[in-house]
Coordinates of C-alpha atoms and ligand atoms in Angstrom, one line a residue:
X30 CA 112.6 95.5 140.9
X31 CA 114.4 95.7 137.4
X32 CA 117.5 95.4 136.5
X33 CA 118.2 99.2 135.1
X34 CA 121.7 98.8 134.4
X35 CA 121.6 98.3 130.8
X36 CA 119.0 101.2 130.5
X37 CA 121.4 103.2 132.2
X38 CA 124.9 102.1 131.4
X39 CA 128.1 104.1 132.5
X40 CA 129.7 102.5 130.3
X41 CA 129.3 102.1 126.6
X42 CA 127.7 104.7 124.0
X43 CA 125.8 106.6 126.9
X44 CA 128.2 106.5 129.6
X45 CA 128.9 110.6 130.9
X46 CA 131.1 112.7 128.6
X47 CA 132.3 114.9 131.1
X48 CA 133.9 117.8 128.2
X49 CA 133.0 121.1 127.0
X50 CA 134.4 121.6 123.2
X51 CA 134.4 123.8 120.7
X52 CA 134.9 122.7 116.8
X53 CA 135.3 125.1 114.1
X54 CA 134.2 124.3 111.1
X55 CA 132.9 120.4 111.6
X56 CA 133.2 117.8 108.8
X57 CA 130.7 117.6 106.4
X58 CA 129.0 114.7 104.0
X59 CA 127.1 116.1 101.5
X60 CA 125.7 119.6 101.0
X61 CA 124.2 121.5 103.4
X62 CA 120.8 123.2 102.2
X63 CA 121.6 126.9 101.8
X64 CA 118.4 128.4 103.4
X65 CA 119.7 126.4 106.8
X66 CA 121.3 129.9 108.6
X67 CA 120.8 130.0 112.1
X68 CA 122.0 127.7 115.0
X69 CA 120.1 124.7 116.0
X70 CA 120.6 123.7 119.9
X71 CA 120.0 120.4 121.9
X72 CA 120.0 119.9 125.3
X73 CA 121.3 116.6 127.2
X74 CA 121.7 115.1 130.0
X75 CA 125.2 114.2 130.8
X76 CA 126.1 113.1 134.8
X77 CA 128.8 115.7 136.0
X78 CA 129.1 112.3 138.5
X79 CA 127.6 109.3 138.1
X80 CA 124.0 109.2 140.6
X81 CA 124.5 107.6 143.6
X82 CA 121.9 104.3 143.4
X83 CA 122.1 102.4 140.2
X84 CA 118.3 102.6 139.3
X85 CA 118.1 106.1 139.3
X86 CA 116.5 107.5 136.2
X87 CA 118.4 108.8 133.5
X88 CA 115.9 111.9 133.7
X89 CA 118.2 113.4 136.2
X90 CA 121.4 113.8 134.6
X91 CA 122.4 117.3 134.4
X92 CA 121.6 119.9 131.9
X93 CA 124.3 120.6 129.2
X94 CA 123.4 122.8 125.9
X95 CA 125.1 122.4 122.5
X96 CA 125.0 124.4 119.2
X97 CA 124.9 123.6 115.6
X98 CA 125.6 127.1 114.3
X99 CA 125.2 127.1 110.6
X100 CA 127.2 129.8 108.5
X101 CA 126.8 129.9 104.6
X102 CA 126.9 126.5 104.0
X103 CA 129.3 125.4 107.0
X104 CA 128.8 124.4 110.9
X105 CA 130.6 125.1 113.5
X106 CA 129.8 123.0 117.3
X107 CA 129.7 124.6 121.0
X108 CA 128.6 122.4 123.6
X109 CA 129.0 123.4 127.5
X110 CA 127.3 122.2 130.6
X111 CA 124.3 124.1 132.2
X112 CA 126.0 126.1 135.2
X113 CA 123.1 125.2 137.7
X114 CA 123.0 125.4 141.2
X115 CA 123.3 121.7 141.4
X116 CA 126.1 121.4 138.4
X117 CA 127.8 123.9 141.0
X118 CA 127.4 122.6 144.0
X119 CA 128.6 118.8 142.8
X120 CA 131.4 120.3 140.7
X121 CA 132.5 122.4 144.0
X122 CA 132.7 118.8 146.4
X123 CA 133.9 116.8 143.5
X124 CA 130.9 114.3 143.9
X125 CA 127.7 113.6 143.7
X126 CA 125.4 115.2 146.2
X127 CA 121.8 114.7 145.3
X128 CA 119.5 111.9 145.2
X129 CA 116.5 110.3 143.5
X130 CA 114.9 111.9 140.3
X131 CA 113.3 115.0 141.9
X132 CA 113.3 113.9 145.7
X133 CA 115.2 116.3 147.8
X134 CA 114.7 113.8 150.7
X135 CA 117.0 111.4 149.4
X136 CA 119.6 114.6 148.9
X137 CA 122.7 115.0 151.2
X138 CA 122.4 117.4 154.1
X139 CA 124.1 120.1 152.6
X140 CA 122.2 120.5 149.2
X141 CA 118.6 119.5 150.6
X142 CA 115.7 122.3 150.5
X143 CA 112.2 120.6 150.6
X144 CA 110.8 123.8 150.5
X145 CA 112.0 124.8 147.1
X146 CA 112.7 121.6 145.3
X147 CA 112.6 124.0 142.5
X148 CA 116.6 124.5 143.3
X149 CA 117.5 120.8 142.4
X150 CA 116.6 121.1 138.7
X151 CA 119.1 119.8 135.9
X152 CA 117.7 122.3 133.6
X153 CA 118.2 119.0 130.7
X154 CA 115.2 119.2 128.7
X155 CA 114.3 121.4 126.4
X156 CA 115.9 124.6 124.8
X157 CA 113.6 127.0 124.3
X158 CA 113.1 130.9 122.8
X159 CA 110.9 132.9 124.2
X160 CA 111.1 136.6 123.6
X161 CA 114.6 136.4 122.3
X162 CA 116.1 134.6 124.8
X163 CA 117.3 130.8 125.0
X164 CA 116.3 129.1 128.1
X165 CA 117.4 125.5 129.6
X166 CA 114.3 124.2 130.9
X167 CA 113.1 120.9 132.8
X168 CA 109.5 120.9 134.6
X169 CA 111.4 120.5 138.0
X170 CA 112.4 124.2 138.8
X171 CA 112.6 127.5 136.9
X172 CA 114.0 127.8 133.6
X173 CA 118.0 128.7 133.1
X174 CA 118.8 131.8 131.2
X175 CA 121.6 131.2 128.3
X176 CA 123.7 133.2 126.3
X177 CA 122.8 131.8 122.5
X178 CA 126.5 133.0 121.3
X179 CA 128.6 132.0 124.2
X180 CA 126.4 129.2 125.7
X181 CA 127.6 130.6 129.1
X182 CA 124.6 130.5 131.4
X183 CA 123.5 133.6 133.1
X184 CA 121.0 131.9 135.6
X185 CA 117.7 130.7 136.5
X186 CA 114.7 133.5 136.3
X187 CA 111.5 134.1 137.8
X188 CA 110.6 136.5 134.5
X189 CA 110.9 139.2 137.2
X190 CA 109.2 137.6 139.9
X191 CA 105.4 137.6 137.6
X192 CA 106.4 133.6 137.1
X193 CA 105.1 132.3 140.9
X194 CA 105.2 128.7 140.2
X195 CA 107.9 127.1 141.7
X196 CA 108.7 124.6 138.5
X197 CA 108.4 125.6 134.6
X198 CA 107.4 122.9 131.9
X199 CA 109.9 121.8 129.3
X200 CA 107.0 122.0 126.8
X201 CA 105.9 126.2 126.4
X202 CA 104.0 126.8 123.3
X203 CA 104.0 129.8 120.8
X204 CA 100.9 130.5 119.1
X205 CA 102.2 131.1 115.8
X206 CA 98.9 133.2 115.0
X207 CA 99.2 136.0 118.0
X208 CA 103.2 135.4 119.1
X209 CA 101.7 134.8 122.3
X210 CA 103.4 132.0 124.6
X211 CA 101.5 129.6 126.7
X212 CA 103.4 128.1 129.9
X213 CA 102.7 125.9 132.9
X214 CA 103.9 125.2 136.4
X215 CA 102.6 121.8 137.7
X216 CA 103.6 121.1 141.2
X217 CA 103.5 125.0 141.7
X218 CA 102.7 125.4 145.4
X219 CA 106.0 122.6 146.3
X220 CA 106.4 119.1 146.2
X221 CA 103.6 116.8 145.0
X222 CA 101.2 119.5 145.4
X223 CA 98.0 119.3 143.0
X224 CA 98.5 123.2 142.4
X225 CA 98.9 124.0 138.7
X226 CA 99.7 128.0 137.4
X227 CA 99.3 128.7 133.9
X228 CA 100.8 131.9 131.6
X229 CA 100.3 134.1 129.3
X230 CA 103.8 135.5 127.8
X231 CA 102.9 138.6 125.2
X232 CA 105.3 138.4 122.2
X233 CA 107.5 140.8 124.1
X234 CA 108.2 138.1 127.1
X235 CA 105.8 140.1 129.5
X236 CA 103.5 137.8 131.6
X237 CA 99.8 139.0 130.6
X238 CA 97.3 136.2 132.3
X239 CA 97.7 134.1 135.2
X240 CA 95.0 130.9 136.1
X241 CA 95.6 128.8 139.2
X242 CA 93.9 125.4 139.2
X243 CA 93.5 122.1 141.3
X244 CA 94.6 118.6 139.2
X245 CA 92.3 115.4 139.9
X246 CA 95.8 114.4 141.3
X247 CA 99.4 115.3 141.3
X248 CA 100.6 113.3 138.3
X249 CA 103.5 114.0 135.5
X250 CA 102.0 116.9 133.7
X251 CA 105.3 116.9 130.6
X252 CA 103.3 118.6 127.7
X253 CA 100.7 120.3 126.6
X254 CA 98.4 121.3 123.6
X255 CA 97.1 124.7 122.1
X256 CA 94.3 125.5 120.3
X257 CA 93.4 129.0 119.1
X258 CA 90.7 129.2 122.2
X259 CA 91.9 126.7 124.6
X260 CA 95.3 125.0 126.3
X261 CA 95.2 121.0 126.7
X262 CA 97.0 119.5 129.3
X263 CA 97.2 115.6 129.7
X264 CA 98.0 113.6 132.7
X265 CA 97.4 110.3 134.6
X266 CA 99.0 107.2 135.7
X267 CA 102.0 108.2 137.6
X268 CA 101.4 109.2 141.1
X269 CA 103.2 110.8 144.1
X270 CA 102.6 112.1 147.6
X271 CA 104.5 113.9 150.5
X272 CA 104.5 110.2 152.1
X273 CA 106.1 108.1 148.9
X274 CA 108.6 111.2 148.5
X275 CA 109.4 110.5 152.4
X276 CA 109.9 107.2 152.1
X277 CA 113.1 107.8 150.0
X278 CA 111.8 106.8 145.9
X279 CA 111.9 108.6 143.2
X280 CA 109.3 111.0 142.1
X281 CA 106.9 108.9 140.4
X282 CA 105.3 105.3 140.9
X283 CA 102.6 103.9 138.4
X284 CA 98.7 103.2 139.3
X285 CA 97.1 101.3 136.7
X286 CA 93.9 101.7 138.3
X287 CA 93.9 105.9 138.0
X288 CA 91.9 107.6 135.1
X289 CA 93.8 109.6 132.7
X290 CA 92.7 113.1 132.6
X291 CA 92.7 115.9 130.5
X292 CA 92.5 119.9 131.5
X293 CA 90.9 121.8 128.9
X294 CA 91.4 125.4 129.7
X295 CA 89.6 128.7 128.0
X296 CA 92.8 130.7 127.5
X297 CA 91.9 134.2 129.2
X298 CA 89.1 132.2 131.0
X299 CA 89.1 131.4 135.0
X300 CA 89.5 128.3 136.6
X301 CA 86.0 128.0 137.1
X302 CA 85.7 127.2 133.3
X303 CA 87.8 124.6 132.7
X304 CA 86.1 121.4 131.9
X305 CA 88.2 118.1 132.9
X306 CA 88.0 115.0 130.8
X307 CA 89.1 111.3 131.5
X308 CA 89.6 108.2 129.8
X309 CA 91.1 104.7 130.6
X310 CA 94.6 104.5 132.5
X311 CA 96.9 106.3 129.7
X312 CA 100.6 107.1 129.1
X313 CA 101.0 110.5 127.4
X314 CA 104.4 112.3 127.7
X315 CA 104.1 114.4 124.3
X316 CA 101.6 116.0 122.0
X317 CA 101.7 116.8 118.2
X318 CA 99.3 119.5 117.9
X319 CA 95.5 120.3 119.0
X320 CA 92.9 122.5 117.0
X321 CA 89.3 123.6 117.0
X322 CA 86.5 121.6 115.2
X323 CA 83.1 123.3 115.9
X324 CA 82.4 122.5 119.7
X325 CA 84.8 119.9 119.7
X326 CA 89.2 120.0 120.7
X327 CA 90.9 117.5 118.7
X328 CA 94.6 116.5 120.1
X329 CA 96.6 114.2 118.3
X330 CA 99.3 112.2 120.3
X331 CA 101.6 109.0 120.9
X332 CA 99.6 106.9 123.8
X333 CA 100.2 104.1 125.6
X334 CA 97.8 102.0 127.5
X335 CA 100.4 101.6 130.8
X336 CA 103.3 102.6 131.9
X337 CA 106.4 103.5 130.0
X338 CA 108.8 104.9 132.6
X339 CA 111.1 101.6 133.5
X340 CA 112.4 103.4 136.4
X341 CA 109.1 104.4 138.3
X342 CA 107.6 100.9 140.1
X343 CA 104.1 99.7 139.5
X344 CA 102.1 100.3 143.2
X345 CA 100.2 97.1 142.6
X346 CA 103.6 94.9 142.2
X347 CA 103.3 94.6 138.5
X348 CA 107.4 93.8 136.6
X349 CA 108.2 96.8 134.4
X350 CA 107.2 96.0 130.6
X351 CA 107.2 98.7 128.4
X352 CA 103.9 100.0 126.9
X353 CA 104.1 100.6 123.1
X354 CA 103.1 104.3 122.0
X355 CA 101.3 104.4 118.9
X356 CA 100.1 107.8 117.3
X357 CA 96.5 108.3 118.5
X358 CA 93.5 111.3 117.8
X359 CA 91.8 112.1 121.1
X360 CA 88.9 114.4 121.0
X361 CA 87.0 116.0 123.4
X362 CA 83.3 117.0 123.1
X363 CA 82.8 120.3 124.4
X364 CA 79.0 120.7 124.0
X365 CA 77.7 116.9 125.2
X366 CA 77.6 116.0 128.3
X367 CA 80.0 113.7 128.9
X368 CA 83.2 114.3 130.6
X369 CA 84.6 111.1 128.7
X370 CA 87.4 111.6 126.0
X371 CA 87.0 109.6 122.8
X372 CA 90.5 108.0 121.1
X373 CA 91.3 106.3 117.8
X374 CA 94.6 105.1 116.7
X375 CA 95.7 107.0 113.8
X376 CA 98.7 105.2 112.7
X377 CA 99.0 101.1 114.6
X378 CA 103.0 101.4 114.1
X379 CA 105.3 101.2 117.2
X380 CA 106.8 104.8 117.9
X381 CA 109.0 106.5 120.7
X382 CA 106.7 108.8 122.7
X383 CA 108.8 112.1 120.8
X384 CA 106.7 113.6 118.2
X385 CA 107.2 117.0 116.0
X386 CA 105.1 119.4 113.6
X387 CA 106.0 121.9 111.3
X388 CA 105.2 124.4 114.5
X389 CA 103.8 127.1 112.3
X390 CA 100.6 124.6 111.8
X391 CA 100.2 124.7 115.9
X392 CA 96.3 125.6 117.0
X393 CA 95.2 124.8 113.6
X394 CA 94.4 121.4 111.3
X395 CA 98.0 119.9 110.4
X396 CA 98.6 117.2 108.1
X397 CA 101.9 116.1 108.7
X398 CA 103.7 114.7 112.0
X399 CA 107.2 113.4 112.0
X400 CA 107.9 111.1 114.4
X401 CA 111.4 108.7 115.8
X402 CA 110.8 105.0 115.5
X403 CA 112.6 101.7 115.5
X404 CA 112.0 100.0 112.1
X405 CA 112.8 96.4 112.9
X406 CA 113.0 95.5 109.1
X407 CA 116.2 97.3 108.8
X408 CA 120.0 95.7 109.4
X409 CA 121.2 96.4 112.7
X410 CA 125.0 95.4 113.3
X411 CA 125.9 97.5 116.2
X412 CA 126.9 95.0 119.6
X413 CA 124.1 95.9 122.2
X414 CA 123.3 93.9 124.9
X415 CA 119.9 91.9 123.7
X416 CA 117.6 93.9 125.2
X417 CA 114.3 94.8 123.9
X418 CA 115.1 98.6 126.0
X419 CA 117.6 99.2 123.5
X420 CA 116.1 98.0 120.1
X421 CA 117.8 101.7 118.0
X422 CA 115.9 103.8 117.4
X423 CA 116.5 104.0 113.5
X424 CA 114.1 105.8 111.7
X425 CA 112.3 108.9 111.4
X426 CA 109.0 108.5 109.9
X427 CA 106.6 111.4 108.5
X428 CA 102.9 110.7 109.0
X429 CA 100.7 112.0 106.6
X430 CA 97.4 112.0 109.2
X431 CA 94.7 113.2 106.1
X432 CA 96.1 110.5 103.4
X433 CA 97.5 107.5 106.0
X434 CA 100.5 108.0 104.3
X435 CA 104.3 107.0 105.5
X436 CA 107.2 108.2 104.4
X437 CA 111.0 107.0 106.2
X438 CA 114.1 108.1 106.7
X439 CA 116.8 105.3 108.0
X440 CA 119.9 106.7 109.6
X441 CA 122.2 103.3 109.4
X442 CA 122.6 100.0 110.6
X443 CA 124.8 101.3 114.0
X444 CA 122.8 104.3 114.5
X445 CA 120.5 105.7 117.4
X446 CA 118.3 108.6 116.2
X447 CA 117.6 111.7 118.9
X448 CA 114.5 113.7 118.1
X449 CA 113.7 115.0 114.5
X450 CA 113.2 119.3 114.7
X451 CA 111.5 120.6 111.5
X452 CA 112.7 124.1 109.8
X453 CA 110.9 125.6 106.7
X454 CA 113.1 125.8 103.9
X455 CA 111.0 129.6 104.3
X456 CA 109.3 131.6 106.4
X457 CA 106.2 131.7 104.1
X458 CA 106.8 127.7 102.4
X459 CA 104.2 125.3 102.7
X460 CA 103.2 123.3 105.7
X461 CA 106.2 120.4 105.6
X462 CA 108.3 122.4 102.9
X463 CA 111.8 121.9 104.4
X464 CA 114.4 119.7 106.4
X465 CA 114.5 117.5 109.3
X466 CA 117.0 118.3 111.9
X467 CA 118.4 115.4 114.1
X468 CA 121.4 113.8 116.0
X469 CA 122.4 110.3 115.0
X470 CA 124.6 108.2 117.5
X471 CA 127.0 106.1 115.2
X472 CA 127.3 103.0 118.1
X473 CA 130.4 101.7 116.2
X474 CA 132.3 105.0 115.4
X475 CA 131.2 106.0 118.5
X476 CA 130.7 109.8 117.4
X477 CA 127.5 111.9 116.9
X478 CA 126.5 113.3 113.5
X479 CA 123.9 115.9 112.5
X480 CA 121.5 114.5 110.1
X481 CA 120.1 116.7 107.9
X482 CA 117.2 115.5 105.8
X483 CA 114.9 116.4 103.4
X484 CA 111.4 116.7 104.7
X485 CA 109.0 116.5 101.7
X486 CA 111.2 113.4 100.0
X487 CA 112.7 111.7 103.1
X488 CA 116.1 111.7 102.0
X489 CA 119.2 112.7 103.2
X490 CA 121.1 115.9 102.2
X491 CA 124.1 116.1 104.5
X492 CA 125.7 114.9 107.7
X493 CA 127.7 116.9 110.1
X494 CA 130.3 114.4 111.8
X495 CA 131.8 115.3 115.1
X496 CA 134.3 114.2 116.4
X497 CA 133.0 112.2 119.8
X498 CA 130.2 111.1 121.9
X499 CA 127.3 113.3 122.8
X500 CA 125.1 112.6 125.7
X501 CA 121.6 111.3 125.7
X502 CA 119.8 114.5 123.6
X503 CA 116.5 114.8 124.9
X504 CA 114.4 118.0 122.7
X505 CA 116.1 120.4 120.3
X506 CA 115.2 123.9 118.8
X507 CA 116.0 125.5 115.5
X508 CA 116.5 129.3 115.7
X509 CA 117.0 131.9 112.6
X510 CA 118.2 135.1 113.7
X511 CA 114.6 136.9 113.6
X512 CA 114.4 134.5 116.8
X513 CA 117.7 135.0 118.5
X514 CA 120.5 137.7 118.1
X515 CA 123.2 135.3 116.9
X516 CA 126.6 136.7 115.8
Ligands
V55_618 C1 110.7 113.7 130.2 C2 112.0 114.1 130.3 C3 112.5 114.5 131.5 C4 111.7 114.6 132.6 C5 110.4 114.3 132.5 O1 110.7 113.0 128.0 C6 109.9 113.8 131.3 C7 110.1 113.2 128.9 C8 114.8 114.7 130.7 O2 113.8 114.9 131.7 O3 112.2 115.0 133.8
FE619 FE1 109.6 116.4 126.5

């Protein structure tokens, strides 16, 4: 097995932060664009107590929130932990209680449920608004409820018991054009079951149309696609069973001789009119976007050709390496015959497997994609351990997918970038017409700083310093208040 200690130090830039704070009125370089009102929010993962086996995946760590909430010009920062049933239950024994990433076997006695896995969740994924509410989601149980003010967290929901998946994906998607919301449960029925339920939220947060269906296998099912007629969802490669989760691993192992496979589903339709795709062994965690073109779905995507999840172990024996992720076009022909999905590289530059859009472009044609990559032209002067796991991610790139164009944005030669959130500079501005939003992790100062950047030239128009560490980010959300009831 690997040695996953420097992926996961506890000590060092990423080791847990353990703090709540509050700062009113953070410092400031440079000016912060005046049409940025609203409150952006990341979610982390920060151990409340370090996990128990040292090659436990940083996936797990728990769930804490944090706000940006921008005021005329100035910011102030909130950041709090996600009060979940297993934040509570370890904070109550002073320890840590649970196991493997999403395996209550490997749980101690006293916090295990088998039957509702669902209850483990570290809520550390993504913030999302749906309906005016913020939710802390992660695809391993139901989503947590959070106040967008206070942060305080008023609890996990089953949207009154019409949600009958037991898990939730970190990856819902608005249609922009109907304010509908598209949602998944993979693993719905209980552990590594091959039971998918898919959702229809209306654009007042009611659920309007349900579809259960079987996957080719169980397998990591992280994001998903949208088109105006149809919902993509990706998945392949990683593997589980009732008998691996038994056996005391975590969730996931890799089989490079599985098929990836793609679910294209009729939204409205019944499972009996979903057509499955496949395609070589594949590693897809996120999408960009997906449209219509005549009979055919077009997704565009960062894929790998093999595993890129250090922590889950190849079931033929192969050592870890990691897979590059390179921005990729699949399409799939709906009115042919075959059931095979066609690729092409779009851009043949190393990226991280995070990807955004201006989201008001989702279901339809978009041109630009911005994306986090390590540029390895730039200085670096930072002391890491010399490990090609931890080349920084320095740069935030926006592909231009009709022209080939790239434009970058570096961050600095001691700086990690977390994942770049667009906001129009206005409702109604054109698509890529406004600012990145995105944490930088300053490795020498060891603080965390907002970068706030300039979407159409790439360059940066203000920084918002704070005053220590954040955790690991993994997605953020921008939110104005037509989208949450901020005071
Ligand atoms: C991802 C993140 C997760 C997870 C599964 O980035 C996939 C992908 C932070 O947790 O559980
Ligand atoms: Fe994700």
């Amino acid at each position: 097995m690997a040695d996953f200690s420097l992926t996961h130090p506890l000590s060092g830039f990423f080791a847990p932060t353990r703090f709540e704070a509050d700062v009113h009125d953070c410092l400031v370089t440079g000016k912060i664009p005046a049409e940025l009102e609203g409150a952006f929010y990341r979610l982390h993962g920060d151990w409340i107590y370090a996990p128990k086996q040292r090659d436990e995946a940083s996936l797990s760590a728990d769930g804490y929130i944090s706000q940006f909430r921008f005021r005329s010009g100035s910011v102030d920062y909130r950041g709090r932990y996600v009060r979940t049933e297993r934040y509570l239950n370890q904070v109550a024994a002073r320890r840590q209680l649970y196991g493997y990433y999403r395996n209550p076997h490997t749980d101690e006695a006293s916090v295990r449920d088998l039957e509702n896995p669902g209850r483990r969740t570290s809520a550390n994924t993504t913030p999302i608004i749906l309906a005016g509410k913020l939710y802390a989601t992660k695809e391993e149980g139901l989503p947590y409820e959070i106040d967008p003010n206070t942060l305080e967290t008023r609890g996990a929901t089953d949207f009154e018991g019409d949600w009958k998946s037991q898990t939730f994906t970190a990856h819902p998607k608005l249609d922009p054009a109907t304010g509908e919301t598209l949602a998944y449960g993979y693993e719905a029925a209980g552990l590594a079951s091959d039971d998918v339920y898919l959702y229809a939220f209306d654009p007042a947060g009611k659920i309007t149309w349900e579809v259960r269906f079987k996957v080719p296998y169980p397998s990591m099912l992280h994001d998903m696609a949208l088109t105006k007629d149809h919902v993509v969802i990706p998945g392949g490669g990683t593997i589980t069973s009732p008998e691996w989760l038994a056996a005391g691993r975590p969730h996931w192992a890799w089989d490079s001789t599985r098929p990836s496979y793609y679910a294209i589903i009729p939204r409205g339709g019944r499972a009996e009119d979903i057509r499955w795709f496949f395609g070589d062994q594949r590693s897809i965690v996120h999408t960009a976007n997906a449209w219509q073109d005549g009979d055919t779905v077009v997704m565009d995507a960062p894929v790998a050709e093999g595993n890129t999840w250090p922590w889950f172990e190849d079931v033929h024996g192969a050592p870890f390496s990691m897979n590059p992720f390179t921005l990729r076009r699949l399409t799939f022909d709906l009115a042919g015959d075959s059931n095979q999905v066609r690729e092409a590289i779009l851009f043949d530059r190393d990226i991280t497997s995070f990807t955004r859009i201006d989201d008001r472009w989702a279901t339809r044609a978009n041109r630009y994609v911005y994306v986090q990559y390590v540029d390895p032209s730039q200085p670096f002067d930072a002391n890491l351990p010399d490990d090609s796991r931890l080349r920084p991610v320095n740069s935030y790139a926006r592909f231009d997918v009709i022209d080939g164009g790239m434009k970058s944005y570096f961050a600095g030669p001691h700086h990690v970038l977390q994942e770049p959130t667009f906001v129009p500079r206005s409702a109604d501005a054109a698509e890529g017409d406004g600012y990145l939003l995105g944490t930088a992790h300053d490795l020498v100062e060891m603080r965390s700083e907002l970068v706030i950047v300039d979407a159409v030239t790439m360059s940066e128009c203000a920084r918002i310093i704070l005053p220590f560490r954040n955790a690991y980010q993994v997605h953020g959300v921008w939110a104005s208040q037509a989208d949450l009831p901020l005071i």
